[in-house]
Coordinates of C-alpha atoms in Angstrom, one line a residue:
M1 CA 10.7 -26.9 18.6
S2 CA 11.3 -30.3 16.9
M3 CA 14.0 -30.2 14.2
I4 CA 14.0 -32.3 11.0
E5 CA 17.2 -33.8 9.6
A6 CA 17.1 -34.4 5.9
E7 CA 19.1 -34.1 2.7
I8 CA 18.7 -31.8 -0.3
N9 CA 20.8 -32.6 -3.3
G10 CA 23.1 -34.6 -1.0
I11 CA 23.5 -31.6 1.3
P12 CA 22.4 -32.1 5.0
V13 CA 19.8 -29.8 6.2
S14 CA 18.3 -29.2 9.7
V15 CA 15.0 -27.2 9.8
P16 CA 12.0 -26.9 12.1
E17 CA 9.2 -29.4 11.8
G18 CA 6.6 -28.2 9.2
T19 CA 9.2 -26.5 7.0
T20 CA 8.4 -27.0 3.3
I21 CA 10.9 -28.5 0.9
L22 CA 10.9 -25.1 -0.9
D23 CA 12.0 -23.3 2.3
A24 CA 14.4 -26.0 3.4
A25 CA 16.1 -25.9 0.0
R26 CA 16.6 -22.1 0.4
E27 CA 18.4 -22.8 3.7
V28 CA 21.2 -24.7 1.8
G29 CA 21.4 -22.2 -1.0
V30 CA 19.2 -24.0 -3.5
Q31 CA 16.5 -22.0 -5.3
I32 CA 13.6 -24.0 -6.6
P33 CA 11.6 -22.1 -9.3
K34 CA 8.1 -21.1 -8.4
L35 CA 5.2 -19.1 -9.9
C36 CA 2.0 -19.5 -8.0
Y37 CA 3.7 -19.4 -4.6
H38 CA 4.1 -16.2 -2.5
S39 CA 5.3 -16.1 1.0
D40 CA 2.3 -14.0 2.1
L41 CA -0.1 -16.8 1.1
D42 CA -0.8 -20.4 2.0
A43 CA 0.7 -22.6 -0.7
W44 CA -1.9 -24.2 -2.9
A45 CA 0.4 -25.8 -5.6
A46 CA -1.5 -24.5 -8.6
C47 CA 1.3 -24.2 -11.2
G48 CA 3.5 -27.3 -10.7
I49 CA 6.8 -25.6 -11.6
C50 CA 8.3 -26.4 -8.2
V51 CA 8.2 -30.2 -8.6
V52 CA 11.0 -32.2 -7.1
K53 CA 12.0 -35.8 -6.7
V54 CA 12.0 -37.6 -3.3
E55 CA 13.7 -40.9 -2.9
G56 CA 11.2 -43.6 -2.5
S57 CA 8.3 -41.7 -4.0
P58 CA 6.9 -42.9 -7.3
K59 CA 5.8 -39.3 -8.3
M60 CA 7.3 -35.9 -8.2
L61 CA 6.1 -33.7 -5.3
R62 CA 5.4 -30.0 -5.2
A63 CA 8.0 -28.4 -3.0
C64 CA 5.9 -25.4 -2.0
A65 CA 3.2 -27.5 -0.4
T66 CA 5.1 -30.5 0.9
A67 CA 6.7 -30.5 4.3
I68 CA 10.1 -32.0 4.6
A69 CA 10.2 -35.3 6.6
P70 CA 12.9 -36.9 8.7
G71 CA 15.5 -38.7 6.6
M72 CA 13.9 -37.4 3.4
K73 CA 16.3 -37.3 0.4
V74 CA 15.3 -34.6 -2.1
L75 CA 16.6 -34.1 -5.6
T76 CA 15.6 -30.6 -6.8
H77 CA 17.3 -30.6 -10.3
D78 CA 18.0 -33.3 -12.9
P79 CA 17.2 -33.5 -16.6
E80 CA 13.8 -35.0 -16.0
V81 CA 12.8 -32.4 -13.4
V82 CA 14.0 -29.6 -15.7
E83 CA 12.1 -31.0 -18.6
V84 CA 8.9 -31.2 -16.6
R85 CA 9.2 -27.6 -15.5
R86 CA 10.0 -26.5 -19.1
T87 CA 6.8 -28.3 -20.3
V88 CA 4.7 -26.6 -17.6
L89 CA 6.1 -23.2 -18.7
E90 CA 5.4 -24.0 -22.3
L91 CA 1.8 -24.9 -21.5
I92 CA 1.3 -21.7 -19.6
L93 CA 2.9 -19.7 -22.4
S94 CA 0.5 -21.4 -25.0
T95 CA -2.3 -19.6 -23.2
H96 CA -0.5 -16.3 -22.6
P97 CA -0.4 -13.4 -25.1
N98 CA 3.0 -12.9 -26.7
D99 CA 3.1 -9.1 -26.4
C100 CA 5.7 -8.5 -23.8
L101 CA 6.9 -5.2 -25.3
Q102 CA 3.5 -3.7 -24.7
C103 CA 3.2 -5.0 -21.2
G104 CA 3.7 -2.9 -18.1
R105 CA 5.6 -5.8 -16.4
S106 CA 8.1 -6.3 -19.2
G107 CA 11.5 -6.7 -17.6
N108 CA 9.9 -7.3 -14.2
C109 CA 7.7 -10.3 -15.0
E110 CA 8.1 -13.6 -13.1
L111 CA 6.9 -15.6 -16.1
Q112 CA 9.2 -13.8 -18.4
T113 CA 12.1 -14.3 -16.1
L114 CA 11.5 -18.1 -15.8
S115 CA 11.0 -18.4 -19.5
A116 CA 14.4 -16.8 -20.0
D117 CA 16.0 -19.0 -17.4
F118 CA 14.7 -22.1 -19.1
G119 CA 15.8 -20.8 -22.6
I120 CA 12.3 -21.2 -24.1
R121 CA 12.4 -20.1 -27.7
E122 CA 9.5 -21.9 -29.2
I123 CA 6.1 -23.2 -27.9
P124 CA 5.4 -26.7 -29.1
F125 CA 1.7 -26.5 -28.2
E126 CA -1.2 -24.9 -30.1
E127 CA -1.9 -21.4 -29.0
R128 CA -5.1 -21.2 -26.9
I129 CA -5.5 -17.6 -26.0
E130 CA -8.9 -16.5 -24.9
R131 CA -9.4 -12.9 -26.1
I132 CA -11.0 -10.9 -23.2
K133 CA -11.1 -7.1 -23.2
P134 CA -9.3 -5.4 -20.2
D135 CA -11.6 -4.2 -17.4
T136 CA -10.9 -0.4 -17.1
S137 CA -14.0 0.4 -15.1
T138 CA -12.2 1.7 -12.0
T139 CA -10.1 4.8 -11.7
S140 CA -7.4 2.8 -9.9
I141 CA -6.5 -0.6 -11.3
V142 CA -6.9 -2.4 -14.6
L143 CA -7.9 -6.1 -14.8
N144 CA -6.6 -7.9 -17.9
P145 CA -7.8 -11.5 -17.7
E146 CA -6.3 -12.3 -21.0
K147 CA -2.9 -12.3 -19.4
C148 CA -4.0 -14.3 -16.3
I149 CA -2.0 -17.5 -15.8
K150 CA -4.4 -18.7 -13.2
C151 CA -1.8 -18.8 -10.5
G152 CA -4.5 -17.8 -8.0
R153 CA -2.4 -15.2 -6.1
C154 CA -4.8 -12.3 -6.7
V155 CA -7.9 -14.3 -5.6
L156 CA -6.2 -15.6 -2.5
V157 CA -5.0 -12.1 -1.6
C158 CA -8.4 -10.5 -2.2
Q159 CA -10.3 -13.2 -0.3
E160 CA -7.9 -14.4 2.4
M161 CA -5.5 -11.5 3.1
Q162 CA -8.0 -8.7 2.5
G163 CA -11.4 -10.3 3.2
V164 CA -13.0 -8.4 0.4
Y165 CA -14.0 -11.2 -2.1
A166 CA -14.0 -8.9 -5.1
L167 CA -12.1 -11.4 -7.3
E168 CA -12.8 -15.0 -8.1
F169 CA -12.3 -17.7 -10.8
I170 CA -15.4 -18.4 -12.9
G171 CA -15.9 -21.5 -15.0
R172 CA -14.2 -24.9 -15.0
G173 CA -11.3 -26.6 -16.8
D174 CA -10.1 -24.8 -19.9
G175 CA -13.0 -22.4 -19.5
T176 CA -11.8 -21.1 -16.1
R177 CA -11.1 -17.3 -16.1
L178 CA -10.4 -14.6 -13.6
A179 CA -13.2 -12.1 -13.1
P180 CA -14.7 -9.8 -10.5
A181 CA -17.1 -11.5 -8.2
A182 CA -20.6 -12.1 -9.7
D183 CA -19.0 -11.5 -13.1
V184 CA -19.7 -7.8 -13.0
N185 CA -17.2 -5.0 -13.8
L186 CA -14.6 -4.3 -11.2
E187 CA -16.1 -1.0 -10.4
E188 CA -19.5 -2.7 -9.7
S189 CA -17.9 -5.3 -7.4
P190 CA -16.9 -5.0 -3.7
C191 CA -13.3 -3.9 -4.8
I192 CA -11.8 -1.4 -2.4
K193 CA -9.0 -0.5 -4.9
C194 CA -6.2 -1.4 -2.4
G195 CA -4.2 -2.9 -5.3
Q196 CA -2.9 -5.8 -3.4
C197 CA -4.0 -8.0 -6.3
S198 CA -1.7 -6.0 -8.6
A199 CA 1.1 -6.1 -6.1
H200 CA 1.0 -9.9 -5.9
C201 CA 0.3 -10.7 -9.6
P202 CA 3.4 -12.3 -11.1
V203 CA 2.6 -11.1 -14.6
G204 CA 0.7 -8.2 -16.2
A205 CA -2.8 -9.3 -15.6
I206 CA -3.6 -6.6 -12.9
Y207 CA -1.9 -3.3 -12.9
E208 CA -2.3 0.3 -11.8
K209 CA -4.2 2.7 -14.2
D210 CA -1.3 4.6 -15.8
E211 CA -1.8 8.4 -15.7
T212 CA 1.8 9.5 -16.4
E213 CA 0.8 10.9 -19.8
K214 CA -1.7 13.2 -18.2
V215 CA 1.1 14.5 -15.9
W216 CA 3.6 15.0 -18.7
D217 CA 0.9 17.0 -20.6
E218 CA 0.4 19.3 -17.6
I219 CA 4.1 19.8 -17.0
K220 CA 4.5 20.9 -20.6
N221 CA 1.5 23.3 -20.3
P222 CA 3.0 26.8 -19.9
D223 CA -0.3 28.0 -18.4
K224 CA -0.2 25.6 -15.5
H225 CA 1.7 25.9 -12.2
C226 CA 2.6 22.3 -11.4
V227 CA 2.8 21.2 -7.8
V228 CA 3.8 17.8 -6.5
Q229 CA 3.8 16.0 -3.2
I230 CA 5.5 12.7 -2.1
A231 CA 4.0 10.3 0.5
P232 CA 6.0 9.1 3.4
A233 CA 6.4 5.5 2.2
V234 CA 7.6 6.4 -1.3
R235 CA 11.0 7.6 -0.1
V236 CA 11.9 4.2 1.3
A237 CA 10.8 2.2 -1.8
I238 CA 11.4 4.3 -4.9
G239 CA 15.1 3.3 -4.9
E240 CA 14.3 -0.3 -5.5
A241 CA 13.5 0.6 -9.1
F242 CA 17.0 1.9 -9.4
D243 CA 18.9 -1.0 -7.8
M244 CA 19.0 0.5 -4.3
E245 CA 18.3 -1.5 -1.2
P246 CA 14.7 -1.6 0.1
G247 CA 14.4 0.9 2.9
E248 CA 17.2 3.1 1.7
L249 CA 16.1 6.7 2.2
A250 CA 15.9 8.7 -1.0
T251 CA 14.0 11.8 0.1
G252 CA 16.6 14.3 -1.2
Q253 CA 17.0 12.5 -4.5
L254 CA 13.2 12.4 -4.9
Y255 CA 12.9 16.2 -4.5
A256 CA 15.7 16.7 -7.1
A257 CA 14.2 14.2 -9.6
L258 CA 10.8 15.9 -9.4
R259 CA 12.3 19.3 -10.1
R260 CA 14.2 17.8 -13.1
L261 CA 10.9 16.4 -14.4
G262 CA 9.6 19.9 -14.5
F263 CA 7.5 20.5 -11.4
D264 CA 7.3 24.1 -10.3
A265 CA 7.0 23.4 -6.6
V266 CA 7.9 20.2 -4.7
F267 CA 6.1 19.7 -1.4
D268 CA 6.0 16.8 1.1
T269 CA 2.9 14.8 2.2
N270 CA 4.8 14.4 5.5
F271 CA 3.9 18.1 6.1
S272 CA 0.2 17.4 5.8
A273 CA 0.6 14.2 7.8
D274 CA 1.6 16.6 10.6
L275 CA -1.4 18.7 9.8
T276 CA -3.6 15.6 9.9
I277 CA -2.3 14.9 13.4
L278 CA -3.3 18.3 14.7
E279 CA -6.8 17.9 13.2
E280 CA -7.3 14.3 14.0
G281 CA -5.6 14.5 17.4
T282 CA -7.7 17.5 18.4
E283 CA -10.8 15.6 17.3
F284 CA -9.8 12.6 19.4
V285 CA -9.2 14.7 22.5
K286 CA -12.6 16.4 22.1
R287 CA -14.3 13.0 21.8
F288 CA -12.2 11.5 24.6
T289 CA -12.7 14.3 27.1
G290 CA -16.1 15.5 26.0
G291 CA -18.1 12.3 25.8
G292 CA -18.0 12.0 22.0
E293 CA -18.5 8.8 20.0
L294 CA -15.7 6.3 20.7
P295 CA -13.7 4.5 19.5
Q296 CA -12.4 7.0 17.0
L297 CA -11.2 5.3 13.8
T298 CA -8.4 6.7 11.6
S299 CA -9.4 7.9 8.2
C300 CA -6.2 8.4 6.2
C301 CA -6.3 5.1 4.2
P302 CA -8.8 5.4 1.3
A303 CA -9.1 1.6 0.8
W304 CA -10.1 1.3 4.4
T305 CA -12.5 4.2 4.0
D306 CA -14.1 2.5 1.0
Y307 CA -14.3 -0.8 2.9
M308 CA -16.0 1.0 5.9
E309 CA -18.5 2.7 3.6
K310 CA -19.4 -0.7 2.0
F311 CA -19.0 -3.3 4.8
A312 CA -19.0 -1.4 8.1
T313 CA -21.4 1.5 7.8
D314 CA -22.3 1.1 11.5
F315 CA -19.0 2.7 12.2
I316 CA -19.5 5.9 10.2
P317 CA -20.1 7.9 13.4
N318 CA -16.7 6.6 14.7
F319 CA -14.7 7.7 11.7
S320 CA -12.5 10.7 12.1
S321 CA -13.7 13.4 9.8
A322 CA -10.1 14.4 9.0
K323 CA -9.2 14.0 5.4
S324 CA -6.1 12.1 4.4
P325 CA -2.7 13.9 4.2
Q326 CA -2.9 13.7 0.4
Q327 CA -6.1 15.6 0.3
M328 CA -5.1 18.0 3.0
L329 CA -2.0 19.1 1.1
G330 CA -4.1 19.4 -2.1
A331 CA -6.5 21.7 -0.3
M332 CA -3.6 23.8 1.2
A333 CA -1.8 24.0 -2.1
K334 CA -4.9 25.4 -3.9
S335 CA -5.8 27.8 -1.1
Y336 CA -3.0 28.8 1.3
Y337 CA -0.1 28.3 -1.1
A338 CA -2.0 29.8 -4.0
E339 CA -2.8 32.9 -2.0
K340 CA 0.8 33.3 -0.8
A341 CA 2.2 32.7 -4.4
D342 CA -0.5 34.8 -6.0
I343 CA -1.5 32.0 -8.3
A344 CA -5.2 31.3 -9.1
A345 CA -6.3 27.8 -8.1
K346 CA -7.7 27.2 -11.6
D347 CA -4.2 27.7 -13.0
M348 CA -2.6 25.1 -10.6
F349 CA -2.1 21.4 -11.2
V350 CA -1.5 19.3 -8.1
A351 CA 0.0 15.8 -8.5
S352 CA 0.7 13.4 -5.7
I353 CA 3.1 10.4 -5.6
M354 CA 1.6 7.7 -3.5
P355 CA 2.4 4.1 -2.6
C356 CA -1.3 3.3 -3.1
T357 CA -3.7 2.6 -6.0
A358 CA -6.7 3.6 -3.9
K359 CA -5.4 7.2 -3.8
K360 CA -6.4 7.4 -7.5
F361 CA -10.0 6.8 -6.3
E362 CA -9.7 9.1 -3.4
V363 CA -8.9 12.3 -5.4
S364 CA -12.5 12.3 -6.7
R365 CA -14.2 10.3 -4.0
D366 CA -16.9 13.0 -3.4
D367 CA -17.5 16.7 -3.5
N368 CA -15.4 17.2 -0.3
M369 CA -12.4 16.6 -2.4
N370 CA -13.2 19.8 -4.2
S371 CA -13.0 22.0 -1.2
T372 CA -11.2 24.8 -3.0
G373 CA -13.8 25.0 -5.7
F374 CA -11.6 22.8 -7.9
Q375 CA -10.5 19.2 -7.5
D376 CA -7.9 19.6 -4.8
V377 CA -5.6 16.9 -6.1
D378 CA -5.7 16.5 -9.8
V379 CA -3.9 13.1 -10.2
A380 CA -2.3 10.5 -8.0
L381 CA 0.6 8.5 -9.4
T382 CA 1.9 5.3 -7.8
T383 CA 5.6 4.8 -6.9
R384 CA 5.8 2.6 -9.9
E385 CA 4.5 5.2 -12.3
L386 CA 7.0 7.8 -10.9
A387 CA 9.9 5.4 -11.4
R388 CA 8.9 5.0 -15.1
M389 CA 8.7 8.8 -15.5
I390 CA 12.2 9.2 -14.0
K391 CA 13.5 6.5 -16.4
Q392 CA 11.7 8.1 -19.4
A393 CA 13.4 11.4 -18.6
G394 CA 16.9 9.8 -18.6
I395 CA 17.6 10.8 -15.0
D396 CA 20.3 8.9 -13.2
F397 CA 18.4 8.7 -9.9
K398 CA 21.3 7.3 -7.8
A399 CA 23.6 10.0 -8.9
L400 CA 21.3 12.9 -8.0
P401 CA 22.4 15.4 -5.4
E402 CA 20.1 15.6 -2.4
E403 CA 17.8 18.7 -2.4
K404 CA 15.2 20.0 0.0
A405 CA 11.4 20.5 -0.4
D406 CA 10.0 23.9 -1.0
S407 CA 8.8 25.9 2.0
L408 CA 5.2 26.6 3.1
L409 CA 4.2 23.0 2.6
G410 CA 7.5 21.0 2.8
T411 CA 8.8 20.9 6.3
Y412 CA 7.9 17.9 8.4
T413 CA 8.6 16.2 11.7
G414 CA 9.4 12.6 12.5
A415 CA 5.8 12.1 13.4
G416 CA 4.8 12.9 9.9
T417 CA 7.0 10.3 8.3
L418 CA 5.6 7.6 10.6
F419 CA 2.4 7.6 8.5
G420 CA 4.2 5.3 6.2
V421 CA 4.0 2.3 8.5
T422 CA 1.4 0.4 10.4
G423 CA 1.1 1.9 13.8
G424 CA 2.7 5.1 12.7
V425 CA -0.5 7.2 12.6
M426 CA -1.3 6.0 16.1
E427 CA 2.2 6.7 17.4
A428 CA 2.3 10.2 15.8
A429 CA -1.2 11.0 17.2
L430 CA -0.2 9.9 20.7
R431 CA 2.9 12.1 20.7
S432 CA 0.7 15.1 20.2
A433 CA -2.4 13.9 22.1
Y434 CA -0.1 13.7 25.2
F435 CA 0.6 17.4 24.8
L436 CA -3.0 18.3 23.9
I437 CA -4.3 16.5 27.0
T438 CA -1.6 17.5 29.6
N439 CA 0.0 20.6 28.0
E440 CA 3.3 19.0 28.7
E441 CA 5.9 17.5 26.4
L442 CA 6.9 13.8 26.3
E443 CA 10.4 12.9 27.4
D444 CA 10.4 9.7 25.3
V445 CA 8.3 10.0 22.1
N446 CA 8.8 6.4 21.1
F447 CA 5.6 4.2 21.5
M448 CA 7.1 0.7 21.0
E449 CA 3.6 -0.8 21.5
C450 CA 2.6 0.6 18.1
R451 CA 5.4 -1.1 16.2
G452 CA 5.7 -4.4 14.4
L453 CA 4.0 -6.6 11.8
E454 CA 1.6 -8.4 14.1
G455 CA -1.8 -8.3 12.4
V456 CA -3.6 -6.7 15.4
K457 CA -1.8 -4.9 18.2
E458 CA -3.5 -3.5 21.3
A459 CA -2.2 -1.6 24.3
E460 CA -3.1 0.7 27.1
I461 CA -1.2 4.0 27.1
D462 CA -0.8 6.0 30.3
I463 CA -1.0 9.7 29.5
K464 CA 0.0 11.1 32.9
G465 CA -2.6 9.0 34.7
T466 CA -5.2 9.0 31.9
K467 CA -5.5 5.6 30.4
V468 CA -6.1 5.4 26.6
R469 CA -6.8 2.0 25.1
I470 CA -5.6 1.6 21.5
A471 CA -5.8 -1.0 18.8
I472 CA -3.9 -1.1 15.5
A473 CA -4.8 -3.4 12.6
H474 CA -3.3 -3.7 9.2
Q475 CA -4.2 -6.0 6.2
M476 CA -7.9 -5.8 5.8
G477 CA -8.5 -9.5 6.6
N478 CA -7.5 -8.7 10.2
V479 CA -9.9 -5.8 10.7
E480 CA -13.3 -7.5 10.9
A481 CA -12.3 -9.2 14.2
V482 CA -11.5 -5.8 15.7
L483 CA -14.8 -4.3 14.6
N484 CA -16.7 -7.3 15.9
R485 CA -15.2 -6.9 19.4
V486 CA -16.5 -3.4 19.4
R487 CA -19.9 -4.5 18.1
Q488 CA -20.1 -7.2 20.8
A489 CA -19.3 -4.6 23.5
R490 CA -22.1 -2.4 22.2
A491 CA -24.5 -5.3 22.1
D492 CA -23.6 -6.2 25.7
G493 CA -23.9 -2.6 26.9
E494 CA -20.3 -2.5 27.8
E495 CA -17.6 0.1 27.4
T496 CA -15.7 0.0 24.1
P497 CA -12.6 -2.2 24.4
W498 CA -10.6 0.6 22.7
Q499 CA -10.9 4.4 22.4
F500 CA -8.7 4.8 19.4
I501 CA -8.2 2.4 16.5
E502 CA -5.8 2.7 13.6
V503 CA -6.5 0.7 10.4
M504 CA -4.3 0.3 7.3
A505 CA -5.6 -1.8 4.4
C506 CA -2.2 -3.1 3.3
R507 CA 0.2 -5.4 5.1
G508 CA 2.8 -3.3 6.9
G509 CA 0.9 -0.1 6.1
C510 CA 1.7 2.2 3.2
I511 CA 5.2 0.7 2.9
G512 CA 3.5 -2.4 1.5
G513 CA 1.0 -0.4 -0.6
G514 CA -0.5 -1.7 -3.8
G515 CA 1.4 0.9 -5.9
Q516 CA 4.9 0.2 -4.5
P517 CA 7.6 -1.6 -6.4
H518 CA 6.8 -5.3 -7.0
G519 CA 8.3 -8.1 -5.0
A520 CA 7.2 -7.1 -1.5
T521 CA 7.6 -9.8 1.2
D522 CA 7.8 -9.4 4.9
E523 CA 11.6 -9.1 4.6
V524 CA 11.3 -6.2 2.2
R525 CA 8.5 -4.6 4.3
L526 CA 10.7 -4.7 7.4
K527 CA 13.5 -3.0 5.5
R528 CA 11.2 -0.3 4.3
T529 CA 9.8 0.1 7.8
R530 CA 13.3 0.5 9.3
G531 CA 13.9 3.3 6.7
I532 CA 10.8 5.1 8.0
Y533 CA 11.9 4.9 11.6
T534 CA 15.4 6.1 10.6
D535 CA 13.8 9.1 9.0
D536 CA 11.9 9.8 12.2
E537 CA 14.9 9.4 14.5
K538 CA 17.1 11.7 12.5
S539 CA 14.4 14.5 12.4
V540 CA 15.2 17.6 14.5
Q541 CA 11.5 17.8 15.6
R542 CA 9.6 14.5 16.2
C543 CA 6.1 15.8 17.2
S544 CA 3.7 17.3 14.8
H545 CA 2.8 20.2 17.0
H546 CA 6.4 21.3 16.8
N547 CA 6.4 21.8 13.1
P548 CA 7.0 25.5 12.5
E549 CA 5.2 25.6 9.2
I550 CA 2.2 23.9 10.8
T551 CA 2.2 26.6 13.5
R552 CA 2.4 29.3 10.9
I553 CA -0.4 27.9 8.7
Y554 CA -2.8 28.1 11.7
E555 CA -1.7 31.6 12.7
D556 CA -1.8 33.0 9.2
F557 CA -4.6 31.1 7.6
L558 CA -6.6 28.3 9.3
G559 CA -7.2 29.7 12.8
E560 CA -7.4 26.8 15.1
P561 CA -7.4 23.0 14.7
C562 CA -11.0 21.7 13.9
G563 CA -12.1 25.4 13.6
H564 CA -14.5 26.6 10.9
K565 CA -12.0 27.2 8.1
A566 CA -10.1 24.0 8.9
H567 CA -13.3 22.1 8.8
E568 CA -14.2 23.5 5.4
L569 CA -10.9 22.6 3.9
L570 CA -9.5 19.6 5.8
H571 CA -12.5 17.5 6.8
T572 CA -15.0 15.3 5.1
D573 CA -18.0 13.1 5.7
Y574 CA -19.0 9.5 4.8
I575 CA -21.9 7.8 3.1
E576 CA -23.2 4.2 2.8
R577 CA -22.0 2.7 -0.5
Q578 CA -23.4 -0.4 -2.2
V579 CA -21.2 -3.5 -2.0
Y580 CA -22.4 -4.4 -5.5
K581 CA -23.6 -1.7 -7.9
K582 CA -25.7 -4.0 -10.0

């Protein structure tokens, strides 16, 4: 690889060819301010805050989109550069509502932080705020175009990273505004509620629909028995809201915090992830050995499910009918747990803490989510919402003693926690599929082929002479190529290239979900991922079929995996949905 020698603020720097000035500066400890730039996206130099001077150039250059050249001498900060940046910020602020105290991003807003860094106290420009009502049409996310700074991150994420094209800029010049595609309501657009737009928005223009007040009301209701579950990826990210390192396991503190908030029973979605593996794994073995429809596609990601029902309806027969772990635990809480605890399902309130905004949509996706005669999961909160509740309650999260989940629906194996990362569902399924196919246990349960942040991974797994071809895709923009290869094989009358495919809508899987703490980059995602694998490695049992509570629930209540009762409570079906509802 060719290296470039240059200078930044008089400091020599040597970086690979193609490195931007922004990244080169970081190598020598110089932070250039930025607003539209995000490491997940191709730089498009929209905001102009990252301007720098380059010796010999008559104009300032935008550091995020300019590659450093041999011998280049860059000046990143001087009074003129600072004044230009300040003016850019003042112009942005002249079109931005001044209601920070009522904004969900207050204290964690990139524009607010930059304004404080530049000591902006007054705006010398005329206020030009376009009053646009927030779009609250979806059950998952809220779009507030009034606060949009036109950085373009959300549009690039939706179109390039996710391939959904639900968001776009409409109009030109000063009349440009952020809107759902075709200028319809967000609920009427192709939006799959993944929330990656909100995760990448630097301000409060897109955010999760807050339902914490609803949860507080139910906790205070003496006639309700309040149950809560936590998803695998929450435990490696919640700590970031309390100055802990990304990836630091906070499972025990989470259980303690939820009890202090007032929940009557604290369960773990990892348990129902194990349950999902028994159902989904059994379904796959039946398809694989019995000539069923292949490839089988995983179904635990609701944004991916929504995408499939809108854009890939030809794959409906391939989708696993197994519900997601969130929905399985809700069904078990209002049936099995309710029976054991002698509590009527109508008197139970089930909340879930998820890394995902699409989970808010999933709880009422269709009638199958009411398998107990009531809505199985009443409300889904994001990691960010739970963090706010913990702070509202005055709980010192870092100082909490570690506690354990409640029994019946709280014990989990390492396989269950793997659901939090891309490739984790596949690895967990293979651990149990090996046993279901061979009736023998694995000596090494680690499937390294399933791991990593590569957009699409594929491998052939040898299960004691039986070859299983798998593919793993995360980040929705990577999925269409996988589906097209299957479609091409069908058209050519050939065998499917893979028999089992895992899809996660968000980059990195659930650890990078749209409801996780803001600021996710690949560096942060990798730290969260390491936390998940650490949780797996320290587990006493690492295969779902070894979970004693899973064994008990089949013996006492469900019967057998994919049996009649299991199908009624734990499985669903799919329909074709309109891409646009208008």
